[in-house]
CSV table of C-alpha atoms in Angstrom, one decimal:
chain,number,residue,atom,x,y,z
Y,661,MET,CA,0.0,0.0,0.0
Y,662,PRO,CA,2.8,2.5,0.7
Y,663,ALA,CA,4.2,1.9,-2.7
Y,664,LEU,CA,0.8,2.9,-4.2
Y,665,TRP,CA,0.9,6.2,-2.4
Y,666,MET,CA,4.4,6.9,-3.7
Y,667,VAL,CA,3.2,6.3,-7.3
Y,668,ILE,CA,0.2,8.6,-6.8
Y,669,LEU,CA,2.3,11.3,-5.3
Y,670,ALA,CA,5.0,11.0,-8.0
Y,671,SER,CA,2.4,11.1,-10.8
Y,672,SER,CA,0.7,14.1,-9.3
Y,673,HIS,CA,4.0,15.9,-9.1
Y,674,ILE,CA,4.6,15.2,-12.8
Y,675,VAL,CA,1.2,16.8,-13.6
Y,676,LEU,CA,2.0,19.9,-11.6
Y,677,VAL,CA,5.3,20.3,-13.3
Y,678,ALA,CA,3.6,20.1,-16.7
Y,679,ASP,CA,1.2,22.9,-15.6
Y,680,HIS,CA,4.1,25.4,-15.3
Y,681,VAL,CA,5.9,27.4,-17.9
Y,682,PRO,CA,9.0,25.4,-18.9
Y,683,VAL,CA,12.5,26.6,-18.0
Y,684,LEU,CA,14.3,27.5,-21.2
Y,685,ASN,CA,18.0,28.4,-21.7
Y,686,ILE,CA,17.7,31.7,-23.6
Y,687,ASP,CA,21.4,32.4,-23.6
Y,688,PRO,CA,22.3,30.8,-26.9
Y,689,SER,CA,19.4,32.6,-28.7
Y,690,CYS,CA,20.3,36.0,-27.2
Y,691,HIS,CA,24.0,35.5,-27.9
Y,692,ALA,CA,23.2,34.8,-31.5
Y,693,ALA,CA,21.0,37.9,-31.6
Y,694,ALA,CA,24.0,40.0,-30.4
Y,695,ALA,CA,26.1,38.6,-33.3
Y,696,THR,CA,23.6,40.0,-35.9
Y,697,ILE,CA,23.7,43.5,-37.2
Y,698,ILE,CA,20.2,44.8,-36.3
Y,699,ALA,CA,19.7,48.3,-35.0
Y,700,ASN,CA,18.9,48.5,-31.2
Y,701,ARG,CA,19.2,44.7,-30.9
Y,702,ASN,CA,21.8,43.3,-28.6
Y,703,GLU,CA,22.1,40.6,-26.0
Y,704,ASP,CA,20.6,42.7,-23.2
Y,705,SER,CA,17.6,43.8,-25.2
Y,706,CYS,CA,17.0,40.2,-26.3
Y,707,LYS,CA,17.1,39.0,-22.7
Y,708,ARG,CA,14.7,41.7,-21.7
Y,709,ASP,CA,12.3,40.6,-24.4
Y,710,GLU,CA,12.7,37.0,-23.3
Y,711,HIS,CA,12.1,37.8,-19.6
Y,712,ASP,CA,9.0,39.9,-20.6
Y,713,ALA,CA,7.6,37.0,-22.6
Y,714,ARG,CA,8.2,34.6,-19.8
Y,715,ALA,CA,6.4,36.9,-17.3
Y,716,LYS,CA,3.4,37.1,-19.7
Y,717,LEU,CA,3.5,33.3,-20.1
Y,718,GLU,CA,3.5,33.0,-16.3
Y,719,GLN,CA,0.3,35.1,-16.2
Y,720,GLU,CA,-1.5,33.5,-19.1
Y,721,TRP,CA,-0.3,29.9,-19.0
Y,722,GLY,CA,-3.6,28.5,-17.6
Y,723,GLN,CA,-5.5,30.1,-20.5
Y,724,PHE,CA,-4.0,27.7,-23.0
Y,725,THR,CA,-5.1,24.1,-23.4
Y,726,PRO,CA,-2.7,21.3,-22.5
Y,727,ALA,CA,-2.6,20.3,-26.2
Y,728,GLU,CA,-1.6,23.9,-27.2
Y,729,ARG,CA,1.0,24.0,-24.5
Y,730,THR,CA,2.5,20.7,-25.5
Y,731,HIS,CA,2.5,21.5,-29.2
Y,732,CYS,CA,4.0,24.9,-28.8
Y,733,VAL,CA,6.7,23.9,-26.3
Y,734,SER,CA,7.8,21.1,-28.7
Y,735,LEU,CA,7.9,23.6,-31.6
Y,736,SER,CA,9.7,26.3,-29.7
Y,737,THR,CA,12.4,23.9,-28.5
Y,738,LEU,CA,12.8,22.0,-31.8
Y,739,GLY,CA,16.0,22.6,-33.7
Y,740,GLY,CA,17.5,26.0,-32.8
Y,741,SER,CA,17.7,27.7,-29.4
Y,742,PRO,CA,14.5,27.8,-27.3
Y,743,SER,CA,12.7,31.1,-26.9
Y,744,TYR,CA,9.9,32.3,-24.7
Y,745,VAL,CA,9.0,34.9,-27.4
Y,746,GLU,CA,8.5,32.1,-29.9
Y,747,LEU,CA,6.6,30.0,-27.3
Y,748,LEU,CA,4.3,32.9,-26.5
Y,749,THR,CA,3.7,33.7,-30.2
Y,750,CYS,CA,2.9,30.1,-30.9
Y,751,LEU,CA,0.4,29.9,-28.0
Y,752,GLU,CA,-1.3,33.1,-29.0
Y,753,MET,CA,-1.7,32.0,-32.6
Y,754,ALA,CA,-3.0,28.6,-31.4
Y,755,LYS,CA,-5.6,30.3,-29.2
Y,756,ALA,CA,-6.6,32.6,-32.0
Y,757,VAL,CA,-7.1,29.7,-34.4
Y,758,ALA,CA,-9.2,27.8,-31.9
Y,759,LYS,CA,-11.6,30.8,-31.9
Y,760,LEU,CA,-12.1,30.8,-35.7
Y,761,PRO,CA,-15.3,29.4,-37.1
Y,762,ALA,CA,-15.0,25.8,-38.2
Y,763,ALA,CA,-15.6,26.7,-41.9
Y,764,SER,CA,-12.6,29.0,-42.0
Y,765,LYS,CA,-10.3,26.2,-40.6
Y,766,GLN,CA,-10.9,23.9,-43.5
Y,767,PRO,CA,-8.4,24.0,-46.4
Y,768,GLU,CA,-9.7,25.5,-49.6
Y,769,THR,CA,-10.0,23.1,-52.5
Y,770,ILE,CA,-8.2,24.0,-55.7
Y,771,LYS,CA,-10.6,24.1,-58.6
Y,772,LYS,CA,-9.3,22.6,-61.8
Y,773,PRO,CA,-10.1,24.4,-65.1
């Protein structure tokens, strides 16, 4: 019986972790931004943007569905350096798409001449 409680407690902890904004390493992304030649864009401004995006995610995380969160976290960490700005953008777009009428979500068919 004690083993069962350990499994229940461990699984509930996993769910709680999934309900929080993930911890991303923004340093590589912001270091790369500093290497580009963009006016008013340096490592400090990048980190400020990333911290602002994380703060907004902390406030709005519960407004997104688990499916949206899972999908966007995987996209924002796939390949290049992870980014809270990209994660927030993905989630906002997913939320907007979910509000569209069903007819507008269907792909248009191409009419052949």
